[in-house]
Amino acid sequence: MVWPFSQSDLFRWLHAALVTLIVLFIAVPVAVTAVMSFNDASLIRFPIRAWSLRWYLDFFSSSQWTQALRNSLEIAAYTTLVSTVFGTIAAYAFTRLRFPLKGAFYFLVMLPLFMPGIVLGLGIAIAFGGVELFGLQLYGGKALVVVAHCLWAMPLTFMVMEATFKTFDERLVEAAYDLGGGPVRTFFEVTLPMVSTGVISGALFSFVISLNEFVMALFLTTRDTQTLPVLMWLSLRSAGTPRLAVAAVVLAAAVFLSLVLVMLWYARHVRKLR
Amino acid sequence: MSPALELVHLSKRFGGVVAVDDVSFSVAQGEFLTLLGPSGSGKTTTQRLIGGFEQPDSGEIRIKGQRVDRLPPYRRDTATVFQSGALFPHKTVAENIAFGLRMRGVPAGEIGPRLKRALEVVRLGGFEDRYPAQLSGGQKQRVALARALVVEPAIVLFDEPLSALDLSLRLQLRGEIKGLHEELGFTAIYVTHDQSEAMAMSDRVAVMNAGRIEQIDRPENIFNRPANEFVYVFIGESCCLPLTVNGALRAPDGRPIDLSLARPLPEGAHRLYVRPKQLRIGSEAEVCENRILGRITFFEYLGDVYRYHVDVGGVGLFVDHAGMAPFGPGDQVLLGWSSRDMTVFQ
C-alpha cells in the first residue's frame, strides 16, 4: 500500500488536530454554560426546548445576585488598587535597594501565592474571627476579603513589577534628576510611565484573581458581603436553575472585558513607543 | 568673578580601586574643557561627580563659587548630554525638551518660546510631536543637546555624546556642537576617548590616566609639548625605539648607535619616540641628523600615505611616506629623523 501523504503533511494534520482539540477543551465548558444561560426551562438540563432571556432578566432584577456581583467587583477593585500600589513599591525597593536577608524577604513575599486558598481562608477566619477595629467587626466585612485576596494578588504584581523594573533603564532616572526633577516627580513623570505596561499587567492579574477567587471568600463573607462565586456555589446546592449559568456568563464577561480593555490600552501604548 | 567650575583635590574610590585621584582644576566661564583618556582613566567618574551621580570621598566641587558636592543632581545647575541620549521614550520631542524647564519651575508662558528657540537651534523645527523611537541617531542626540541647553545650566556636561554615531554624523555633530558653543557661550565639560574630537572642540584638554590628570593645556600644547611619556604616547601615533646606555648608547639589538643629542643620556634604559610622519626613509633619511638601519617587513596603503613597517633590531617602527617609495618587503633601508622631532623618556 502506498501512503497517500508525505511525512510533513502528516505532521501538519496532527498539529492542526491537536490545536483544535486544545481549543475545544478550553472553549466547550464556557460555550455550554453560555448556551445554557439562554435556556427557558427551570432546570440546567439538555435538551433545550425553548430559548429566552428570562434568566438574564431574573439575574439582573434580583437584588441578591446584583449585590453579589457588586461585592465581587468592589472587592476586585480594591484588591487591584492595594496590591498594585504595594506590589509596585515593594518591587521598586527590591530592585533599587540593598538590604540584609533580601532573599528571605523575597521568599516571604512570594510564599502566600503558593499557599492553598483554603489554608489562607481558614487562617484569616481564625485570626480575625473576633477582631474589632473602631467598633467594626472585621470578620465578614469586605475589607478582610480584600486583604485575603491581596495575599495572592500582591505577590503576582510584585513578581511582574520586579521583572519590569529590571528592564528599566536607570539612566532615564539620572537624566530626570539631572534636569532638576526631584525623586517624587521623577517617579511619577518618568519611572511610572516607563513601567506602565507592568503596572497594567499586574493590575489585570489582581483584578482577575480577585474576581475568580472562591475558597477564601467562602470562608470570610456573610450573606451581605458574599461574592458572586460564593453565591453561585450556595445556590447550586439549593436550586440548579439556569440563573447559575447566567451568573457564570456575567463573571466570564467581566474577566473578558477587563482583558479586552487592557489589550486595547497595550496596543495604543506600544504604537507610541515603536 | 569666581570660575564657572572648580574641582579641589577631588578623590573617589570604588572598593579598592581609585577612580579619581586628587583631581583639581578650574574652568572659566564659557570655556570648553575636554576630559580625554582611555577607558578606566577616571574621566567619566570625574564628570559623574560634577553632575552629582557619585559622591566624592574627599575634595570639593564648586559651581560659580558655591559648593555643590553634597547636593543631589537635581539641585545642581548642570545638565548632561548623555552618550545614549537618554531621551524619555514615552515623551515627545517637545515634552523631552520642556521637561527640564518644567522641573526647574520656569513659568508656563516662558516654556513655549524657549522650546521653540531650542528646536531652531538644533534645527529640529517640526519634530515637536515625534517620539524618540521615530528619530534617527543624530536627531536623538540633537534633542538631547536641546534638552540640556534649553535650561541654560551653569555647566553643560557631555558624556561621550557622539560615540554611538557613525563617522560622518560624528564629524557633522561635532561641528554643530562647536558652533553652538561659539554662538551661545555655554561652559562645557566634554568627556571623550576620541582625541581628534578633543583636539577639534576644546579650549583646553585634560588628559587623564589612572584617575589622575597627566596634563591640562591647550590642544596645541598637548600635542606638541606633551608633559610626559603617557601623554606623548596617548596623543597621536608614535614609534618607540627602546635604547640602553651601557657605556655607550645602544639600539635594541645591542649595536651602538649615534644620535645627535643636546646632552648625553644617563646610564639605563630609555625610550625614544618619533611620530611616523616625521620619520624619513631611504634617500630622504641620509640627510637626517639621526639614522638607523632596518629591514622592511611590509607596507600598507592608508589612502593619503603609504605606511612602511620596518624592523629595527627586533623592534617594529613605521614610517608614513607620501607616495610609494622604491622598496619592497625584505629590503634593507635607512631610517632617519631630525633631532627636533624626537623625544626621549627614561
XYZ file of C-alpha atoms in Angstrom:
620
model
C 0.000 0.000 0.000
C 1.239 3.461 -0.842
C 0.909 6.009 1.880
C -1.054 8.892 0.330
C 0.526 11.683 2.412
C 4.075 12.775 2.839
C 5.508 12.898 6.339
C 5.321 16.680 6.575
C 1.645 16.511 5.580
C 1.051 14.058 8.375
C 2.692 16.355 10.885
C 0.701 19.297 9.651
C -2.538 17.356 10.118
C -1.542 16.170 13.585
C -0.612 19.696 14.522
C -3.965 21.075 13.356
C -5.852 18.304 15.140
C -4.011 18.937 18.394
C -4.650 22.667 18.285
C -8.330 22.049 17.566
C -8.594 19.672 20.485
C -6.971 22.141 22.873
C -9.238 24.948 21.706
C -12.284 22.719 22.110
C -11.111 21.618 25.527
C -10.893 25.239 26.626
C -13.980 26.523 24.837
C -16.528 23.770 25.351
C -17.278 24.284 29.066
C -17.643 28.028 28.565
C -19.716 27.592 25.435
C -22.027 25.028 27.051
C -22.559 27.316 30.012
C -23.230 30.254 27.730
C -25.760 28.224 25.728
C -27.438 27.039 28.914
C -27.903 30.612 30.125
C -30.443 31.104 27.322
C -32.495 28.103 28.362
C -36.126 28.929 29.173
C -36.577 25.928 31.456
C -36.193 25.951 35.232
C -33.512 23.306 35.323
C -29.970 23.213 33.979
C -30.513 20.323 31.676
C -30.290 19.422 27.995
C -32.058 19.329 25.612
C -33.065 22.964 25.461
C -36.694 23.171 24.298
C -37.202 26.941 24.313
C -34.765 29.889 24.248
C -35.245 33.063 26.248
C -33.520 35.845 28.114
C -35.710 35.036 31.108
C -32.837 34.142 33.402
C -30.867 37.249 32.467
C -33.866 39.362 33.491
C -34.158 37.281 36.601
C -30.472 37.730 37.432
C -30.410 41.480 36.993
C -33.687 42.061 38.823
C -32.618 40.009 41.813
C -31.101 42.270 44.445
C -29.303 39.333 45.982
C -27.472 38.488 42.737
C -26.718 42.030 41.671
C -25.468 42.748 45.177
C -23.140 39.741 44.931
C -21.882 40.983 41.575
C -21.335 44.435 43.044
C -19.479 42.911 46.014
C -17.268 40.939 43.648
C -16.420 43.994 41.553
C -15.865 46.189 44.586
C -13.569 43.683 46.266
C -11.712 43.121 42.988
C -11.277 46.870 42.510
C -9.851 47.418 45.992
C -7.658 44.331 45.674
C -6.303 45.693 42.408
C -5.625 49.099 43.922
C -3.944 47.837 47.085
C -1.885 45.068 45.512
C -0.761 47.175 42.549
C 0.355 50.098 44.703
C 2.122 47.992 47.308
C 3.429 45.385 44.864
C 4.950 48.164 42.753
C 6.531 49.948 45.700
C 7.912 46.688 47.090
C 9.318 45.678 43.703
C 10.891 49.135 43.300
C 12.551 48.780 46.684
C 13.750 45.298 45.808
C 15.381 46.365 42.565
C 16.893 49.631 43.832
C 17.945 48.938 47.402
C 20.325 46.524 49.012
C 19.398 45.213 52.420
C 20.168 42.162 54.556
C 18.070 38.992 54.202
C 16.786 40.116 50.810
C 16.389 36.525 49.659
C 14.362 35.640 52.740
C 12.095 38.649 52.209
C 11.603 37.698 48.591
C 10.570 34.215 49.677
C 8.180 35.638 52.281
C 6.532 37.968 49.783
C 6.028 35.181 47.264
C 5.002 32.488 49.760
C 1.226 33.207 50.032
C 0.883 32.730 46.277
C 1.721 29.057 46.750
C -0.451 28.545 49.825
C -3.759 26.729 49.296
C -6.653 29.165 49.430
C -8.322 27.008 52.000
C -5.330 27.336 54.338
C -5.229 31.112 53.986
C -9.018 31.431 54.240
C -9.195 29.334 57.362
C -6.166 31.054 58.880
C -7.602 34.521 58.328
C -11.008 33.448 59.597
C -9.458 32.108 62.804
C -7.064 35.009 63.273
C -9.594 37.789 62.643
C -12.757 35.965 63.728
C -13.366 38.119 66.795
C -11.293 41.210 65.987
C -12.986 44.602 66.115
C -11.466 47.754 64.716
C -13.033 51.128 65.651
C -16.133 49.214 66.791
C -16.418 47.439 63.444
C -16.388 43.688 63.194
C -13.590 42.834 60.770
C -14.820 39.334 60.093
C -17.463 39.156 57.407
C -16.507 42.577 56.042
C -15.278 43.215 52.528
C -12.032 44.715 53.816
C -10.920 41.373 55.146
C -11.684 39.688 51.809
C -9.604 42.383 50.079
C -6.728 41.633 52.451
C -7.115 37.918 51.764
C -7.166 38.413 48.004
C -4.119 40.662 48.233
C -2.229 37.691 49.639
C -2.444 36.200 46.171
C -2.583 39.333 44.062
C 0.312 41.196 45.632
C 2.959 38.506 45.036
C 1.810 38.449 41.431
C 2.058 42.208 40.909
C 5.329 42.143 42.824
C 6.699 39.477 40.517
C 5.580 41.271 37.368
C 6.887 44.628 38.588
C 10.200 43.215 39.723
C 10.768 41.821 36.241
C 9.662 45.139 34.738
C 11.926 47.282 36.899
C 14.862 45.081 35.937
C 14.429 46.081 32.302
C 14.019 49.747 33.218
C 16.902 51.961 32.123
C 18.244 53.675 35.251
C 19.896 56.310 33.098
C 16.459 57.816 32.487
C 16.179 58.495 36.207
C 19.600 60.101 36.111
C 18.549 62.192 33.136
C 15.435 63.349 35.013
C 17.427 64.193 38.170
C 19.978 65.938 36.015
C 17.298 68.216 34.557
C 16.093 69.187 38.011
C 13.342 66.656 38.667
C 13.247 65.566 42.320
C 12.758 61.909 43.284
C 8.956 62.113 43.637
C 8.303 63.953 40.373
C 10.806 61.738 38.598
C 8.994 58.665 39.857
C 5.627 59.868 38.589
C 6.845 61.545 35.398
C 9.467 59.084 34.211
C 9.657 55.828 36.138
C 5.963 55.077 36.406
C 5.075 55.797 32.753
C 8.030 53.684 31.678
C 6.858 50.689 33.680
C 3.169 51.226 32.950
C 2.963 48.017 30.921
C 3.955 46.066 34.008
C 1.610 48.059 36.225
C -1.338 47.420 33.936
C -0.496 43.717 33.582
C -0.140 43.385 37.347
C -3.415 45.210 37.892
C -5.164 42.922 35.434
C -3.814 39.849 37.206
C -5.001 41.199 40.559
C -8.436 42.067 39.273
C -8.981 38.686 37.654
C -7.555 36.713 40.579
C -9.881 38.508 42.989
C -12.887 38.161 40.722
C -12.268 34.435 40.331
C -11.346 33.633 43.899
C -13.851 31.458 45.674
C -12.486 29.493 48.639
C -11.195 32.380 50.752
C -14.325 34.404 50.010
C -16.436 31.449 51.116
C -14.665 31.432 54.473
C -14.711 35.181 55.001
C -18.033 36.557 53.755
C -21.510 36.726 55.197
C -24.830 36.937 53.413
C -24.350 40.702 52.917
C -20.826 40.598 51.606
C -20.738 37.352 49.658
C -19.174 37.457 46.208
C -20.686 36.092 43.028
C -18.746 32.780 43.045
C -19.800 32.212 46.665
C -23.452 32.865 45.911
C -23.258 30.578 42.866
C -21.876 27.806 44.981
C -24.526 28.228 47.642
C -27.380 28.410 45.128
C -26.124 25.356 43.267
C -26.722 23.434 46.470
C -30.313 24.634 46.781
C -31.603 25.037 43.198
C -29.725 24.493 39.931
C -31.577 26.974 37.698
C -30.064 28.469 34.505
C -29.650 31.617 36.606
C -26.375 29.995 37.654
C -25.323 29.802 34.049
C -26.163 33.495 33.677
C -24.001 34.264 36.703
C -21.194 32.267 35.136
C -21.560 34.186 31.874
C -21.571 37.507 33.738
C -18.420 36.561 35.632
C -16.674 35.378 32.494
C -17.791 38.533 30.670
C -16.312 40.725 33.391
C -12.967 38.958 33.076
C -13.116 39.053 29.290
C -13.974 42.746 29.266
C -11.044 43.646 31.501
C -8.751 41.621 29.235
C -10.000 43.447 26.159
C -9.579 46.850 27.809
C -6.016 46.030 28.774
C -5.186 44.779 25.292
C -6.621 47.911 23.709
C -4.554 50.047 26.024
C -1.490 47.975 25.336
C -1.888 48.231 21.567
C -2.084 52.023 21.822
C 0.851 52.206 24.200
C 3.093 50.049 22.038
C 2.316 52.053 18.922
C 3.657 55.117 20.683
C 6.971 53.554 21.629
C 7.780 51.928 18.308
C 34.333 86.695 39.372
C 34.695 83.105 40.521
C 35.284 80.431 37.884
C 32.305 78.547 36.486
C 33.591 75.306 37.954
C 36.288 74.364 40.414
C 37.397 70.916 41.485
C 39.599 70.902 44.563
C 41.555 67.751 45.482
C 38.700 65.550 44.379
C 39.016 61.817 45.064
C 36.723 58.859 44.629
C 37.344 55.164 45.097
C 35.138 52.192 44.313
C 36.043 49.427 46.712
C 39.815 49.163 46.417
C 40.013 50.921 43.056
C 40.903 54.596 42.943
C 38.754 56.012 40.161
C 39.556 59.679 40.695
C 42.789 60.518 42.437
C 43.266 64.017 43.808
C 41.948 65.870 40.778
C 41.966 69.661 40.820
C 41.215 72.111 38.050
C 39.082 75.119 37.390
C 37.094 76.059 34.332
C 36.414 79.621 33.272
C 33.019 80.939 32.299
C 32.302 79.938 28.684
C 35.273 77.602 28.442
C 35.140 74.263 26.625
C 37.189 71.735 28.584
C 37.568 68.132 27.462
C 38.463 65.247 29.734
C 40.359 62.863 27.484
C 41.646 59.467 28.447
C 41.449 55.746 27.854
C 38.637 53.761 29.430
C 39.134 53.419 33.158
C 41.102 56.658 33.346
C 38.531 58.314 35.611
C 37.169 60.844 33.126
C 33.602 59.579 33.309
C 33.696 59.288 37.103
C 35.023 62.843 37.335
C 32.105 64.014 35.266
C 29.612 61.989 37.274
C 30.981 63.606 40.406
C 30.350 67.030 38.867
C 26.831 66.021 37.809
C 26.113 64.633 41.272
C 25.606 60.987 40.306
C 28.503 59.945 42.516
C 29.592 61.284 45.876
C 33.276 62.184 46.274
C 35.235 60.586 49.130
C 37.112 63.812 49.596
C 37.605 67.171 47.958
C 35.265 69.930 46.884
C 33.282 70.884 43.820
C 32.212 74.484 43.349
C 29.938 75.873 40.706
C 30.227 79.665 40.451
C 31.830 79.684 43.872
C 29.074 77.673 45.562
C 29.921 74.271 46.984
C 27.751 71.613 45.394
C 29.477 68.338 46.200
C 26.901 67.392 48.822
C 23.889 68.366 46.717
C 21.814 65.803 44.806
C 21.894 66.083 40.989
C 18.505 67.808 40.848
C 19.814 70.732 42.936
C 22.893 71.291 40.799
C 22.929 73.741 37.948
C 24.307 71.220 35.463
C 22.708 69.463 32.511
C 24.107 66.418 30.781
C 24.066 65.254 27.182
C 24.285 61.508 27.694
C 26.059 59.042 25.453
C 22.836 57.183 24.731
C 20.831 60.398 24.615
C 18.742 59.011 27.474
C 15.647 60.614 25.998
C 12.370 59.762 27.703
C 10.832 57.294 25.232
C 7.256 57.960 26.356
C 7.551 61.719 25.853
C 7.535 63.600 22.582
C 10.463 65.691 21.415
C 8.740 68.800 22.764
C 7.958 67.159 26.092
C 11.522 65.916 26.380
C 12.969 69.360 25.806
C 10.435 71.110 28.040
C 10.983 68.619 30.870
C 13.908 70.453 32.439
C 12.132 73.791 32.156
C 9.072 72.440 33.965
C 11.177 70.730 36.640
C 13.094 73.922 37.257
C 9.881 75.859 37.719
C 10.114 78.037 34.625
C 6.752 79.843 34.223
C 4.444 78.150 31.711
C 4.327 81.226 29.487
C 8.075 81.181 29.067
C 8.338 77.496 28.184
C 6.741 77.751 24.730
C 9.110 80.378 23.287
C 12.194 78.771 24.836
C 11.184 75.380 23.466
C 10.691 76.866 20.013
C 14.057 78.574 20.132
C 15.786 75.383 21.321
C 14.262 73.411 18.444
C 15.515 76.041 15.998
C 18.981 75.968 17.494
C 19.316 72.219 16.852
C 17.407 72.509 13.535
C 14.554 70.222 14.564
C 11.623 72.565 13.947
C 8.568 70.483 13.018
C 9.707 67.453 15.036
C 7.866 68.553 18.216
C 5.336 65.728 18.235
C 7.611 62.859 17.264
C 8.566 60.227 19.776
C 12.258 59.346 20.232
C 11.674 55.951 18.592
C 10.763 57.824 15.409
C 14.071 59.709 15.243
C 17.435 58.798 13.746
C 20.524 58.532 15.946
C 21.712 62.009 15.016
C 18.278 63.557 15.601
C 18.098 61.907 19.021
C 21.431 63.408 20.005
C 20.233 66.815 18.782
C 17.164 66.516 21.001
C 19.414 65.515 23.905
C 21.527 68.571 23.161
C 18.494 70.854 23.046
C 17.127 69.343 26.252
C 20.342 70.164 28.088
C 20.953 73.605 26.555
C 17.390 74.887 26.960
C 17.655 75.071 30.751
C 20.734 77.272 30.352
C 22.727 75.464 33.027
C 25.891 76.857 34.559
C 27.744 73.820 33.182
C 26.810 71.592 30.244
C 28.228 68.102 30.701
C 28.839 65.996 27.600
C 29.273 62.294 28.248
C 30.721 60.881 25.002
C 27.632 62.123 23.160
C 28.890 61.170 19.702
C 30.481 57.798 20.317
C 27.405 55.826 19.257
C 27.143 57.587 15.881
C 28.874 56.712 12.620
C 31.852 58.728 11.467
C 30.298 61.230 9.081
C 27.487 62.056 11.501
C 30.003 62.308 14.311
C 32.030 64.877 12.374
C 28.926 66.827 11.452
C 27.532 66.953 15.004
C 30.970 67.746 16.376
C 30.957 70.837 14.206
C 27.433 71.729 15.284
C 28.258 71.463 18.976
C 31.363 73.584 18.470
C 29.321 76.136 16.539
C 26.672 76.284 19.250
C 29.386 76.781 21.826
C 30.714 79.750 19.886
C 27.209 81.127 19.451
C 25.753 80.571 22.925
C 28.901 80.678 25.034
C 27.979 77.962 27.500
C 30.543 76.369 29.781
C 31.186 72.776 28.762
C 32.875 69.740 30.254
C 33.217 67.189 27.489
C 34.225 63.589 28.139
C 35.643 61.532 25.301
C 38.224 58.923 24.439
C 38.451 60.256 20.896
C 41.469 62.525 20.684
C 40.531 64.133 17.388
C 37.220 65.162 18.962
C 39.090 66.568 21.947
C 41.570 68.447 19.800
C 38.962 69.857 17.449
C 36.466 71.103 20.008
C 38.270 72.158 23.124
C 39.709 75.344 24.508
C 41.678 73.103 26.864
C 42.151 69.361 27.138
C 42.778 67.463 30.366
C 44.461 64.144 29.617
C 43.552 61.641 32.312
C 45.149 58.364 33.240
C 44.575 56.091 36.239
C 42.409 58.684 37.966
C 44.909 61.493 37.634
C 45.294 64.435 35.310
C 48.523 63.970 33.354
C 48.352 67.307 31.589
C 45.827 70.081 31.218
C 46.538 72.558 28.472
C 45.546 73.955 25.094
C 45.226 71.233 22.422
C 48.295 72.542 20.541
C 50.442 72.199 23.618
C 49.067 68.776 24.462
C 50.106 67.612 21.007
C 53.361 69.475 20.561
C 54.587 69.717 24.115
C 53.365 66.607 25.946
C 54.113 66.798 29.637
C 55.152 63.182 29.934
C 55.501 59.868 28.187
C 51.857 58.876 28.758
C 50.532 61.983 27.043
C 53.031 61.627 24.199
C 52.041 58.030 23.524
C 48.317 58.573 24.060
C 48.049 61.558 21.748
C 48.701 60.829 18.109
C 50.665 57.926 16.713
C 54.242 57.306 17.678
C 57.079 54.902 17.076
C 59.057 53.774 20.067
C 62.686 52.696 19.935
C 63.968 51.304 23.242
C 67.562 52.336 23.933
C 70.054 51.440 26.577
C 73.049 53.397 27.773
C 75.656 50.925 28.894
C 78.933 52.697 28.445
C 77.678 53.660 25.005
C 74.255 54.309 23.520
C 72.886 51.070 22.075
C 69.983 50.100 19.834
C 67.616 47.250 20.881
C 69.853 44.622 19.291
C 72.902 45.894 21.211
C 74.533 47.706 18.293
C 75.956 51.066 19.267
C 74.138 53.902 17.545
C 74.883 57.524 17.177
C 72.252 60.137 17.961
C 72.715 63.840 17.851
C 71.633 64.671 21.359
C 71.769 68.047 23.044
C 73.210 66.347 26.101
C 74.235 62.748 26.694
C 71.742 60.338 28.246
C 72.438 58.905 31.693
C 73.071 55.172 32.154
C 69.998 52.932 31.991
C 67.018 52.147 29.769
C 65.418 54.855 27.659
C 62.644 55.079 25.133
C 62.993 57.239 22.077
C 59.807 58.375 20.323
C 59.249 59.818 16.862
C 55.948 60.415 15.081
C 55.583 58.263 11.935
C 55.053 61.364 9.799
C 58.396 62.758 10.948
C 60.409 59.618 10.176
C 62.230 59.604 6.843
C 63.108 56.602 4.750
C 65.741 55.798 2.087
C 67.494 58.705 0.395
C 65.488 61.254 2.385
C 66.910 59.708 5.547
C 70.511 60.237 4.513
C 70.405 63.947 5.250
C 68.855 63.486 8.729
C 70.813 64.082 11.917
C 69.833 60.682 13.310
C 69.892 57.476 11.297
C 69.419 53.776 11.818
C 69.298 50.747 9.540
C 66.281 48.476 9.360
C 64.552 45.950 7.151
C 61.121 46.445 5.598
C 58.617 43.830 6.747
C 55.542 45.019 4.853
C 53.767 48.179 3.776
C 50.154 49.363 3.784
C 48.289 51.864 1.705
C 46.358 54.198 4.040
C 44.739 56.452 1.478
C 46.761 59.607 1.971
C 50.100 57.873 2.656
C 51.949 54.590 2.349
C 52.979 53.185 5.684
C 56.225 51.189 5.698
C 56.720 48.843 8.610
C 60.395 48.460 9.390
C 62.090 46.025 11.695
C 64.950 47.644 13.584
C 66.830 45.100 15.674
C 63.614 43.258 16.559
C 61.580 46.430 17.171
C 58.784 47.393 14.778
C 58.723 51.015 13.602
C 56.519 52.508 10.926
C 57.116 55.374 8.544
C 54.447 57.319 6.700
C 55.628 58.202 3.212
C 53.676 60.312 0.777
C 53.541 58.212 -2.356
C 55.133 54.859 -2.936
C 58.826 54.521 -2.107
C 61.063 52.281 -4.221
C 61.290 49.499 -1.607
C 59.654 46.191 -1.010
C 59.491 43.718 1.862
C 62.915 42.338 2.781
C 64.841 45.405 1.591
C 67.322 46.965 3.938
C 66.613 50.675 4.348
C 67.902 53.639 6.233
C 65.567 55.458 8.634
C 66.242 58.971 9.732
C 64.758 61.759 11.756
C 65.546 65.240 12.879
C 66.609 65.773 16.478
C 63.874 68.348 16.914
C 61.240 65.678 16.218
C 62.391 63.099 18.724
C 61.553 62.781 22.382
C 63.388 60.574 24.828
C 61.911 59.365 28.120
C 63.766 57.405 30.759
